[in-house]
mmCIF file of C-alpha atoms and ligand atoms in Angstrom:
data_model
loop_
_atom_site.group_PDB
_atom_site.id
_atom_site.type_symbol
_atom_site.label_atom_id
_atom_site.label_comp_id
_atom_site.label_asym_id
_atom_site.label_seq_id
_atom_site.Cartn_x
_atom_site.Cartn_y
_atom_site.Cartn_z
ATOM 1 C CA UNK A 1 -84.742 28.809 58.486
ATOM 2 C CA UNK A 2 -84.025 31.747 56.630
ATOM 3 C CA UNK A 3 -84.945 31.826 52.682
ATOM 4 C CA UNK A 4 -81.595 33.130 50.731
ATOM 5 C CA UNK A 5 -83.677 34.625 47.696
ATOM 6 C CA UNK A 6 -81.937 33.704 44.598
ATOM 7 C CA UNK A 7 -81.913 36.949 42.810
ATOM 8 C CA UNK A 8 -79.839 35.708 40.111
ATOM 9 C CA UNK A 9 -82.691 33.158 39.168
ATOM 10 C CA UNK A 10 -84.928 36.374 39.262
ATOM 11 C CA UNK A 11 -82.426 38.278 36.988
ATOM 12 C CA UNK A 12 -82.462 35.249 34.557
ATOM 13 C CA UNK A 13 -86.133 34.609 34.590
ATOM 14 C CA UNK A 14 -86.526 38.672 34.158
ATOM 15 C CA UNK A 15 -84.010 38.107 30.786
ATOM 16 C CA UNK A 16 -86.248 35.169 29.401
ATOM 17 C CA UNK A 17 -89.388 37.602 29.738
ATOM 18 C CA UNK A 18 -87.399 40.359 27.886
ATOM 19 C CA UNK A 19 -86.163 38.575 24.766
ATOM 20 C CA UNK A 20 -89.680 37.108 24.405
ATOM 21 C CA UNK A 21 -91.311 40.389 24.368
ATOM 22 C CA UNK A 22 -88.318 41.779 22.090
ATOM 23 C CA UNK A 23 -88.960 39.061 19.603
ATOM 24 C CA UNK A 24 -92.655 39.878 19.745
ATOM 25 C CA UNK A 25 -91.609 43.466 19.087
ATOM 26 C CA UNK A 26 -89.509 42.475 16.487
ATOM 27 C CA UNK A 27 -91.928 40.472 14.627
ATOM 28 C CA UNK A 28 -93.744 43.937 14.497
ATOM 29 C CA UNK A 29 -90.894 45.394 12.701
ATOM 30 C CA UNK A 30 -89.612 47.468 15.946
ATOM 31 C CA UNK A 31 -86.519 47.086 17.874
ATOM 32 C CA UNK A 32 -86.324 48.522 21.529
ATOM 33 C CA UNK A 33 -82.378 50.545 21.881
ATOM 34 C CA UNK A 34 -80.797 51.870 24.463
ATOM 35 C CA UNK A 35 -77.993 54.573 24.528
ATOM 36 C CA UNK A 36 -75.224 54.955 26.979
ATOM 37 C CA UNK A 37 -73.782 58.467 27.456
ATOM 38 C CA UNK A 38 -70.197 58.182 28.985
ATOM 39 C CA UNK A 39 -68.108 61.736 29.261
ATOM 40 C CA UNK A 40 -64.462 60.222 29.574
ATOM 41 C CA UNK A 41 -63.465 56.891 30.578
ATOM 42 C CA UNK A 42 -64.329 56.947 34.480
ATOM 43 C CA UNK A 43 -63.286 53.012 35.316
ATOM 44 C CA UNK A 44 -66.590 52.235 37.353
ATOM 45 C CA UNK A 45 -68.552 53.772 34.320
ATOM 46 C CA UNK A 46 -67.354 51.963 31.907
ATOM 47 C CA UNK A 47 -67.671 48.860 33.601
ATOM 48 C CA UNK A 48 -71.336 49.664 33.957
ATOM 49 C CA UNK A 49 -71.332 50.690 29.912
ATOM 50 C CA UNK A 50 -69.709 47.349 29.528
ATOM 51 C CA UNK A 51 -72.722 45.077 31.131
ATOM 52 C CA UNK A 52 -75.271 47.271 29.400
ATOM 53 C CA UNK A 53 -73.850 46.577 26.379
ATOM 54 C CA UNK A 54 -74.018 42.632 27.074
ATOM 55 C CA UNK A 55 -77.285 42.691 28.149
ATOM 56 C CA UNK A 56 -78.555 44.690 25.062
ATOM 57 C CA UNK A 57 -77.095 42.007 22.719
ATOM 58 C CA UNK A 58 -78.285 39.089 24.969
ATOM 59 C CA UNK A 59 -82.118 40.428 24.703
ATOM 60 C CA UNK A 60 -82.022 41.418 21.103
ATOM 61 C CA UNK A 61 -81.711 45.223 21.426
ATOM 62 C CA UNK A 62 -79.782 47.559 19.752
ATOM 63 C CA UNK A 63 -77.245 49.413 21.417
ATOM 64 C CA UNK A 64 -75.864 52.843 20.762
ATOM 65 C CA UNK A 65 -72.390 53.944 22.668
ATOM 66 C CA UNK A 66 -71.621 57.668 22.874
ATOM 67 C CA UNK A 67 -68.757 58.508 24.551
ATOM 68 C CA UNK A 68 -67.256 62.070 23.969
ATOM 69 C CA UNK A 69 -63.997 62.892 25.512
ATOM 70 C CA UNK A 70 -63.407 63.947 28.901
ATOM 71 C CA UNK A 71 -62.389 67.511 27.566
ATOM 72 C CA UNK A 72 -65.857 67.845 26.052
ATOM 73 C CA UNK A 73 -68.218 70.792 26.815
ATOM 74 C CA UNK A 74 -71.179 70.946 28.483
ATOM 75 C CA UNK A 75 -72.774 71.969 25.075
ATOM 76 C CA UNK A 76 -71.515 69.144 23.063
ATOM 77 C CA UNK A 77 -72.754 66.704 25.505
ATOM 78 C CA UNK A 78 -76.307 68.579 25.442
ATOM 79 C CA UNK A 79 -76.094 68.389 21.599
ATOM 80 C CA UNK A 80 -75.298 64.512 21.732
ATOM 81 C CA UNK A 81 -78.731 64.189 23.991
ATOM 82 C CA UNK A 82 -80.528 65.915 21.682
ATOM 83 C CA UNK A 83 -79.295 64.167 19.067
ATOM 84 C CA UNK A 84 -80.217 60.791 21.053
ATOM 85 C CA UNK A 85 -83.990 62.168 21.785
ATOM 86 C CA UNK A 86 -84.739 62.599 18.055
ATOM 87 C CA UNK A 87 -83.505 59.570 16.981
ATOM 88 C CA UNK A 88 -86.373 56.974 16.610
ATOM 89 C CA UNK A 89 -84.217 53.825 17.302
ATOM 90 C CA UNK A 90 -83.182 55.251 20.610
ATOM 91 C CA UNK A 91 -85.756 54.162 23.289
ATOM 92 C CA UNK A 92 -83.958 54.941 26.190
ATOM 93 C CA UNK A 93 -80.853 56.839 27.540
ATOM 94 C CA UNK A 94 -78.581 56.310 30.105
ATOM 95 C CA UNK A 95 -75.910 59.194 31.211
ATOM 96 C CA UNK A 96 -73.202 57.432 33.033
ATOM 97 C CA UNK A 97 -71.973 59.579 35.955
ATOM 98 C CA UNK A 98 -69.971 60.840 37.486
ATOM 99 C CA UNK A 99 -69.106 63.346 34.286
ATOM 100 C CA UNK A 100 -66.263 65.683 34.347
ATOM 101 C CA UNK A 101 -66.237 68.953 36.739
ATOM 102 C CA UNK A 102 -67.270 70.995 33.826
ATOM 103 C CA UNK A 103 -70.408 69.535 32.610
ATOM 104 C CA UNK A 104 -73.421 69.888 35.452
ATOM 105 C CA UNK A 105 -75.146 66.701 35.828
ATOM 106 C CA UNK A 106 -78.661 68.624 36.278
ATOM 107 C CA UNK A 107 -77.790 70.462 32.873
ATOM 108 C CA UNK A 108 -77.447 67.145 31.198
ATOM 109 C CA UNK A 109 -80.159 65.031 33.250
ATOM 110 C CA UNK A 110 -82.937 67.892 32.042
ATOM 111 C CA UNK A 111 -82.145 67.836 28.426
ATOM 112 C CA UNK A 112 -83.041 63.989 28.173
ATOM 113 C CA UNK A 113 -86.600 63.417 26.859
ATOM 114 C CA UNK A 114 -88.833 62.721 29.900
ATOM 115 C CA UNK A 115 -90.071 59.471 27.631
ATOM 116 C CA UNK A 116 -86.345 58.121 26.955
ATOM 117 C CA UNK A 117 -85.392 58.504 30.698
ATOM 118 C CA UNK A 118 -84.931 55.118 31.626
ATOM 119 C CA UNK A 119 -83.436 54.964 35.092
ATOM 120 C CA UNK A 120 -85.861 58.019 36.305
ATOM 121 C CA UNK A 121 -83.201 60.594 37.013
ATOM 122 C CA UNK A 122 -85.176 63.498 35.320
ATOM 123 C CA UNK A 123 -86.822 65.586 38.085
ATOM 124 C CA UNK A 124 -90.124 65.504 36.239
ATOM 125 C CA UNK A 125 -90.262 61.717 36.405
ATOM 126 C CA UNK A 126 -88.887 61.434 40.043
ATOM 127 C CA UNK A 127 -91.824 63.780 40.862
ATOM 128 C CA UNK A 128 -94.075 61.679 39.239
ATOM 129 C CA UNK A 129 -92.817 58.775 41.207
ATOM 130 C CA UNK A 130 -93.334 60.575 44.309
ATOM 131 C CA UNK A 131 -97.129 61.068 43.268
ATOM 132 C CA UNK A 132 -97.421 57.332 42.587
ATOM 133 C CA UNK A 133 -97.805 58.125 38.902
ATOM 134 C CA UNK A 134 -94.551 56.047 38.144
ATOM 135 C CA UNK A 135 -93.595 55.905 34.461
ATOM 136 C CA UNK A 136 -90.110 54.392 34.648
ATOM 137 C CA UNK A 137 -89.260 53.252 38.428
ATOM 138 C CA UNK A 138 -85.487 53.720 38.493
ATOM 139 C CA UNK A 139 -83.772 50.460 38.246
ATOM 140 C CA UNK A 140 -82.303 49.474 41.569
ATOM 141 C CA UNK A 141 -85.269 50.305 43.559
ATOM 142 C CA UNK A 142 -87.177 48.725 40.866
ATOM 143 C CA UNK A 143 -84.877 45.813 41.078
ATOM 144 C CA UNK A 144 -85.664 45.519 45.335
ATOM 145 C CA UNK A 145 -89.685 45.438 44.921
ATOM 146 C CA UNK A 146 -89.576 42.940 42.138
ATOM 147 C CA UNK A 147 -87.498 40.792 44.354
ATOM 148 C CA UNK A 148 -89.966 41.364 47.253
ATOM 149 C CA UNK A 149 -93.108 40.927 45.318
ATOM 150 C CA UNK A 150 -91.736 37.431 43.596
ATOM 151 C CA UNK A 151 -90.802 36.659 47.381
ATOM 152 C CA UNK A 152 -94.137 37.591 48.529
ATOM 153 C CA UNK A 153 -95.976 35.578 45.659
ATOM 154 C CA UNK A 154 -93.675 32.288 45.903
ATOM 155 C CA UNK A 155 -92.697 32.105 49.311
ATOM 156 C CA UNK A 156 -95.485 33.443 51.270
ATOM 157 C CA UNK A 157 -97.746 32.921 49.278
ATOM 158 C CA UNK A 158 -99.206 36.446 49.600
ATOM 159 C CA UNK A 159 -100.795 38.982 47.278
ATOM 160 C CA UNK A 160 -97.750 41.823 47.161
ATOM 161 C CA UNK A 161 -100.831 44.198 47.953
ATOM 162 C CA UNK A 162 -101.365 42.681 51.278
ATOM 163 C CA UNK A 163 -97.700 41.888 51.855
ATOM 164 C CA UNK A 164 -96.883 45.629 51.644
ATOM 165 C CA UNK A 165 -99.583 47.417 53.269
ATOM 166 C CA UNK A 166 -99.181 48.590 56.760
ATOM 167 C CA UNK A 167 -95.863 46.627 56.945
ATOM 168 C CA UNK A 168 -93.242 48.452 58.579
ATOM 169 C CA UNK A 169 -90.434 49.239 55.943
ATOM 170 C CA UNK A 170 -87.157 50.898 57.271
ATOM 171 C CA UNK A 171 -84.873 52.173 54.490
ATOM 172 C CA UNK A 172 -81.115 52.777 55.554
ATOM 173 C CA UNK A 173 -79.994 55.723 52.696
ATOM 174 C CA UNK A 174 -81.507 58.388 51.645
ATOM 175 C CA UNK A 175 -79.569 59.125 48.084
ATOM 176 C CA UNK A 176 -81.390 60.322 45.243
ATOM 177 C CA UNK A 177 -80.532 57.480 42.894
ATOM 178 C CA UNK A 178 -81.517 54.524 45.772
ATOM 179 C CA UNK A 179 -82.679 55.814 49.281
ATOM 180 C CA UNK A 180 -85.316 58.103 48.545
ATOM 181 C CA UNK A 181 -87.050 56.320 45.480
ATOM 182 C CA UNK A 182 -87.129 53.036 47.576
ATOM 183 C CA UNK A 183 -88.921 55.036 50.327
ATOM 184 C CA UNK A 184 -91.492 56.474 47.433
ATOM 185 C CA UNK A 185 -92.322 53.323 46.104
ATOM 186 C CA UNK A 186 -92.793 51.797 49.877
ATOM 187 C CA UNK A 187 -95.179 54.721 50.493
ATOM 188 C CA UNK A 188 -96.748 54.166 47.150
ATOM 189 C CA UNK A 189 -97.119 50.443 48.413
ATOM 190 C CA UNK A 190 -98.989 51.872 51.654
ATOM 191 C CA UNK A 191 -96.294 50.865 53.607
ATOM 192 C CA UNK A 192 -95.396 52.292 57.032
ATOM 193 C CA UNK A 193 -92.015 53.952 55.896
ATOM 194 C CA UNK A 194 -88.976 55.125 57.716
ATOM 195 C CA UNK A 195 -85.841 56.657 56.205
ATOM 196 C CA UNK A 196 -82.618 56.434 58.014
ATOM 197 C CA UNK A 197 -79.629 57.993 57.029
ATOM 198 C CA UNK A 198 -75.811 58.868 58.359
ATOM 199 C CA UNK A 199 -77.667 61.568 60.646
ATOM 200 C CA UNK A 200 -79.498 58.985 62.377
ATOM 201 C CA UNK A 201 -76.336 57.007 62.998
ATOM 202 C CA UNK A 202 -74.573 59.970 64.426
ATOM 203 C CA UNK A 203 -77.111 60.264 66.835
ATOM 204 C CA UNK A 204 -76.671 56.609 67.732
ATOM 205 C CA UNK A 205 -80.420 55.620 66.924
ATOM 206 C CA UNK A 206 -80.370 53.847 63.858
ATOM 207 C CA UNK A 207 -80.490 50.673 65.462
ATOM 208 C CA UNK A 208 -83.765 51.958 67.229
ATOM 209 C CA UNK A 209 -85.355 52.341 63.782
ATOM 210 C CA UNK A 210 -83.978 49.178 62.001
ATOM 211 C CA UNK A 211 -85.156 46.640 64.818
ATOM 212 C CA UNK A 212 -88.603 48.119 64.177
ATOM 213 C CA UNK A 213 -88.351 46.951 60.358
ATOM 214 C CA UNK A 214 -90.613 43.964 59.372
ATOM 215 C CA UNK A 215 -88.662 44.645 55.846
ATOM 216 C CA UNK A 216 -85.234 46.278 56.180
ATOM 217 C CA UNK A 217 -83.916 47.914 52.900
ATOM 218 C CA UNK A 218 -80.175 48.753 53.142
ATOM 219 C CA UNK A 219 -78.367 51.226 50.903
ATOM 220 C CA UNK A 220 -75.802 53.005 52.634
ATOM 221 C CA UNK A 221 -72.496 51.811 50.749
ATOM 222 C CA UNK A 222 -70.871 50.660 54.069
ATOM 223 C CA UNK A 223 -69.681 46.899 54.913
ATOM 224 C CA UNK A 224 -70.888 45.297 57.954
ATOM 225 C CA UNK A 225 -73.253 48.880 59.068
ATOM 226 C CA UNK A 226 -75.898 46.260 59.961
ATOM 227 C CA UNK A 227 -75.175 43.357 62.257
ATOM 228 C CA UNK A 228 -77.596 40.845 64.226
ATOM 229 C CA UNK A 229 -78.384 43.872 66.912
ATOM 230 C CA UNK A 230 -79.801 46.270 63.990
ATOM 231 C CA UNK A 231 -82.363 42.962 63.045
ATOM 232 C CA UNK A 232 -85.508 42.311 64.350
ATOM 233 C CA UNK A 233 -86.095 38.350 64.611
ATOM 234 C CA UNK A 234 -88.032 37.348 61.512
ATOM 235 C CA UNK A 235 -87.107 40.284 59.391
ATOM 236 C CA UNK A 236 -86.813 40.311 55.746
ATOM 237 C CA UNK A 237 -83.352 41.850 54.918
ATOM 238 C CA UNK A 238 -82.491 43.257 51.307
ATOM 239 C CA UNK A 239 -79.160 44.574 51.247
ATOM 240 C CA UNK A 240 -78.513 46.846 47.981
ATOM 241 C CA UNK A 241 -75.012 47.662 49.337
ATOM 242 C CA UNK A 242 -71.761 47.083 46.988
ATOM 243 C CA UNK A 243 -68.335 47.499 48.832
ATOM 244 C CA UNK A 244 -64.923 46.134 47.825
ATOM 245 C CA UNK A 245 -63.316 44.957 51.280
ATOM 246 C CA UNK A 246 -59.773 43.462 52.076
ATOM 247 C CA UNK A 247 -59.703 39.609 52.921
ATOM 248 C CA UNK A 248 -58.170 38.823 56.380
ATOM 249 C CA UNK A 249 -57.761 35.534 57.887
ATOM 250 C CA UNK A 250 -59.192 34.272 61.194
ATOM 251 C CA UNK A 251 -56.305 36.510 63.091
ATOM 252 C CA UNK A 252 -56.839 39.477 61.078
ATOM 253 C CA UNK A 253 -54.050 38.790 59.096
ATOM 254 C CA UNK A 254 -54.283 40.216 55.379
ATOM 255 C CA UNK A 255 -54.721 37.407 52.884
ATOM 256 C CA UNK A 256 -52.304 37.939 49.698
ATOM 257 C CA UNK A 257 -53.061 36.766 46.254
ATOM 258 C CA UNK A 258 -50.800 34.704 44.062
ATOM 259 C CA UNK A 259 -48.999 38.377 42.996
ATOM 260 C CA UNK A 260 -48.275 39.157 46.735
ATOM 261 C CA UNK A 261 -51.140 41.653 46.801
ATOM 262 C CA UNK A 262 -53.719 41.643 49.524
ATOM 263 C CA UNK A 263 -57.315 39.971 48.319
ATOM 264 C CA UNK A 264 -60.247 41.732 48.151
ATOM 265 C CA UNK A 265 -63.921 40.844 48.046
ATOM 266 C CA UNK A 266 -67.442 42.209 47.299
ATOM 267 C CA UNK A 267 -69.827 42.821 50.413
ATOM 268 C CA UNK A 268 -72.955 44.452 50.953
ATOM 269 C CA UNK A 269 -73.856 46.476 53.766
ATOM 270 C CA UNK A 270 -75.218 43.644 56.243
ATOM 271 C CA UNK A 271 -72.956 41.108 57.983
ATOM 272 C CA UNK A 272 -74.717 38.295 55.848
ATOM 273 C CA UNK A 273 -73.152 35.415 57.980
ATOM 274 C CA UNK A 274 -74.038 36.887 61.510
ATOM 275 C CA UNK A 275 -77.391 37.833 60.389
ATOM 276 C CA UNK A 276 -78.995 35.174 58.062
ATOM 277 C CA UNK A 277 -80.095 32.959 61.017
ATOM 278 C CA UNK A 278 -81.964 35.910 62.467
ATOM 279 C CA UNK A 279 -83.968 36.859 59.365
ATOM 280 C CA UNK A 280 -87.054 35.535 57.431
ATOM 281 C CA UNK A 281 -85.544 35.875 54.057
ATOM 282 C CA UNK A 282 -82.264 37.832 53.068
ATOM 283 C CA UNK A 283 -80.597 38.649 50.002
ATOM 284 C CA UNK A 284 -76.679 38.080 49.412
ATOM 285 C CA UNK A 285 -74.089 40.131 47.915
ATOM 286 C CA UNK A 286 -72.705 39.266 45.425
ATOM 287 C CA UNK A 287 -75.602 37.349 43.704
ATOM 288 C CA UNK A 288 -78.145 39.890 44.984
ATOM 289 C CA UNK A 289 -80.333 43.048 44.097
ATOM 290 C CA UNK A 290 -77.355 43.766 41.417
ATOM 291 C CA UNK A 291 -78.489 40.614 39.453
ATOM 292 C CA UNK A 292 -81.906 41.800 38.869
ATOM 293 C CA UNK A 293 -80.944 45.916 38.347
ATOM 294 C CA UNK A 294 -79.954 46.005 34.661
ATOM 295 C CA UNK A 295 -83.097 44.031 33.675
ATOM 296 C CA UNK A 296 -85.193 46.446 35.187
ATOM 297 C CA UNK A 297 -83.772 49.129 32.970
ATOM 298 C CA UNK A 298 -84.273 47.061 30.095
ATOM 299 C CA UNK A 299 -87.797 46.560 31.108
ATOM 300 C CA UNK A 300 -87.927 50.572 31.239
ATOM 301 C CA UNK A 301 -86.429 50.875 27.587
ATOM 302 C CA UNK A 302 -89.024 48.171 26.302
ATOM 303 C CA UNK A 303 -91.598 50.078 27.711
ATOM 304 C CA UNK A 304 -90.249 53.659 26.576
ATOM 305 C CA UNK A 305 -89.944 51.505 23.150
ATOM 306 C CA UNK A 306 -93.829 50.532 23.272
ATOM 307 C CA UNK A 307 -94.647 54.039 24.329
ATOM 308 C CA UNK A 308 -92.991 55.918 21.559
ATOM 309 C CA UNK A 309 -94.722 53.055 18.885
ATOM 310 C CA UNK A 310 -98.153 53.856 20.379
ATOM 311 C CA UNK A 311 -98.192 50.412 21.889
ATOM 312 C CA UNK A 312 -99.316 51.164 25.345
HETATM 313 P P1 NAP B 1 -74.525 57.133 48.310
HETATM 314 O O1 NAP B 1 -75.444 58.250 47.390
HETATM 315 O O2 NAP B 1 -73.576 57.142 48.850
HETATM 316 O O3 NAP B 1 -75.956 57.323 49.519
HETATM 317 C C1 NAP B 1 -75.411 56.692 50.562
HETATM 318 C C2 NAP B 1 -76.486 56.534 51.509
HETATM 319 O O4 NAP B 1 -76.362 55.998 52.870
HETATM 320 C C3 NAP B 1 -76.653 58.359 52.087
HETATM 321 O O5 NAP B 1 -78.032 58.477 52.104
HETATM 322 C C4 NAP B 1 -76.009 58.349 53.550
HETATM 323 O O6 NAP B 1 -76.586 59.102 54.078
HETATM 324 C C5 NAP B 1 -76.140 56.778 54.001
HETATM 325 N N1 NAP B 1 -75.250 56.447 54.805
HETATM 326 C C6 NAP B 1 -73.709 56.666 54.765
HETATM 327 N N2 NAP B 1 -73.556 56.236 55.861
HETATM 328 C C7 NAP B 1 -74.575 55.694 56.737
HETATM 329 C C8 NAP B 1 -74.087 55.393 58.071
HETATM 330 N N3 NAP B 1 -73.220 54.860 58.625
HETATM 331 N N4 NAP B 1 -75.542 54.892 58.960
HETATM 332 C C9 NAP B 1 -76.688 55.219 57.877
HETATM 333 N N5 NAP B 1 -76.864 55.805 56.803
HETATM 334 C C10 NAP B 1 -75.859 56.166 56.153
HETATM 335 O O7 NAP B 1 -74.785 55.722 47.639
HETATM 336 P P2 NAP B 1 -75.983 55.080 46.539
HETATM 337 O O8 NAP B 1 -76.076 55.382 45.433
HETATM 338 O O9 NAP B 1 -77.270 55.246 47.271
HETATM 339 O O10 NAP B 1 -75.684 53.360 46.975
HETATM 340 C C11 NAP B 1 -75.765 52.889 48.003
HETATM 341 C C12 NAP B 1 -74.884 51.369 48.011
HETATM 342 O O11 NAP B 1 -75.876 50.850 46.993
HETATM 343 C C13 NAP B 1 -74.094 51.595 47.253
HETATM 344 O O12 NAP B 1 -72.667 50.480 48.117
HETATM 345 C C14 NAP B 1 -73.861 51.304 46.011
HETATM 346 O O13 NAP B 1 -72.455 50.840 45.464
HETATM 347 C C15 NAP B 1 -74.688 50.230 46.332
HETATM 348 N N6 NAP B 1 -75.870 50.215 44.776
HETATM 349 C C16 NAP B 1 -76.190 49.120 44.440
HETATM 350 C C17 NAP B 1 -76.922 48.956 43.347
HETATM 351 C C18 NAP B 1 -77.383 47.201 43.108
HETATM 352 O O14 NAP B 1 -77.689 47.268 41.724
HETATM 353 N N7 NAP B 1 -77.298 46.604 43.936
HETATM 354 C C19 NAP B 1 -76.854 49.896 42.541
HETATM 355 C C20 NAP B 1 -76.936 51.209 42.870
HETATM 356 C C21 NAP B 1 -76.011 51.316 44.357
HETATM 357 P P3 NAP B 1 -75.546 61.342 53.657
HETATM 358 O O15 NAP B 1 -76.240 61.145 52.253
HETATM 359 O O16 NAP B 1 -76.408 61.777 55.039
HETATM 360 O O17 NAP B 1 -74.437 60.667 54.197
#
């Protein structure tokens, strides 16, 4: 029988650890702080900003909200970053993208102090990640490995080192923020690492790779990309994808809500019900990797705060 990994419980555990560590720091007169930088009012970014604020409050962090208008210039935004870089109360800076088109991602990211780059966006930190000298593992990839390490220890009773070394890890997706860092972190753990992406699918080769995976990590943003035929019997499947899809009944007809609009729901990239019995362990969506991601970001902010105060 498969283990459906309880990522919500992992997130709650991590929050308890964060609260405890924050209290210890506060007893020394130090409070960690996160600043978000949202330019304009992109809906998705506003939702994420709200979550970061809520978690900061819960953990006892300071929270700083920088929200220049959508017509702010690149210079305006870089000035804000410089101000945050210089503020000792800000341990970590989180730019929320997409930025409006007049603002270059690269220019803003490159202006962030590398010691406050808590989601590993800066090329310096990404380079260190590739060289296995990680300062701040990016939050989502870090969540994937936090989940896998806890599973290795708690369920398989294995040292994570033995769990990963030589394991066949296949990553689906090669974005800069998820797929590539997930793959680097797999290599850093001495796993045999394969990265598949949209061109693998276009050549009809996705299944050839994914069915070789002991650990399959999927981050493509495509609902139902991975079905039972794409998974090896007894594999461990981590579904990073988050997709909004329309709800249909057993005849394929739309299911409507009270207002007569078609209902939608959140799903991952893996067809959970069809795949789960083939796996040894699997993460659900919702209640999966996303339940751990924000906590990893806060863990990085705590680390940045300790570094800034000479405690690490
Ligand atoms: P992204 O930038 O759109 O990247 C998606 C990746 O998947 C790309 O490398 C793309 O390849 C690849 N891909 C697309 N279609 C594919 C297919 N049919 N077969 C194989 N590969 C395919 O997205 P992202 O930012 O990496 O995020 C990926 C997913 O994770 C999204 O659903 C996002 O919402 C979710 N996410 C979840 C969390 C969390 O905490 N759970 C955090 C961040 C993101 P090409 O680049 O070659 O097109």
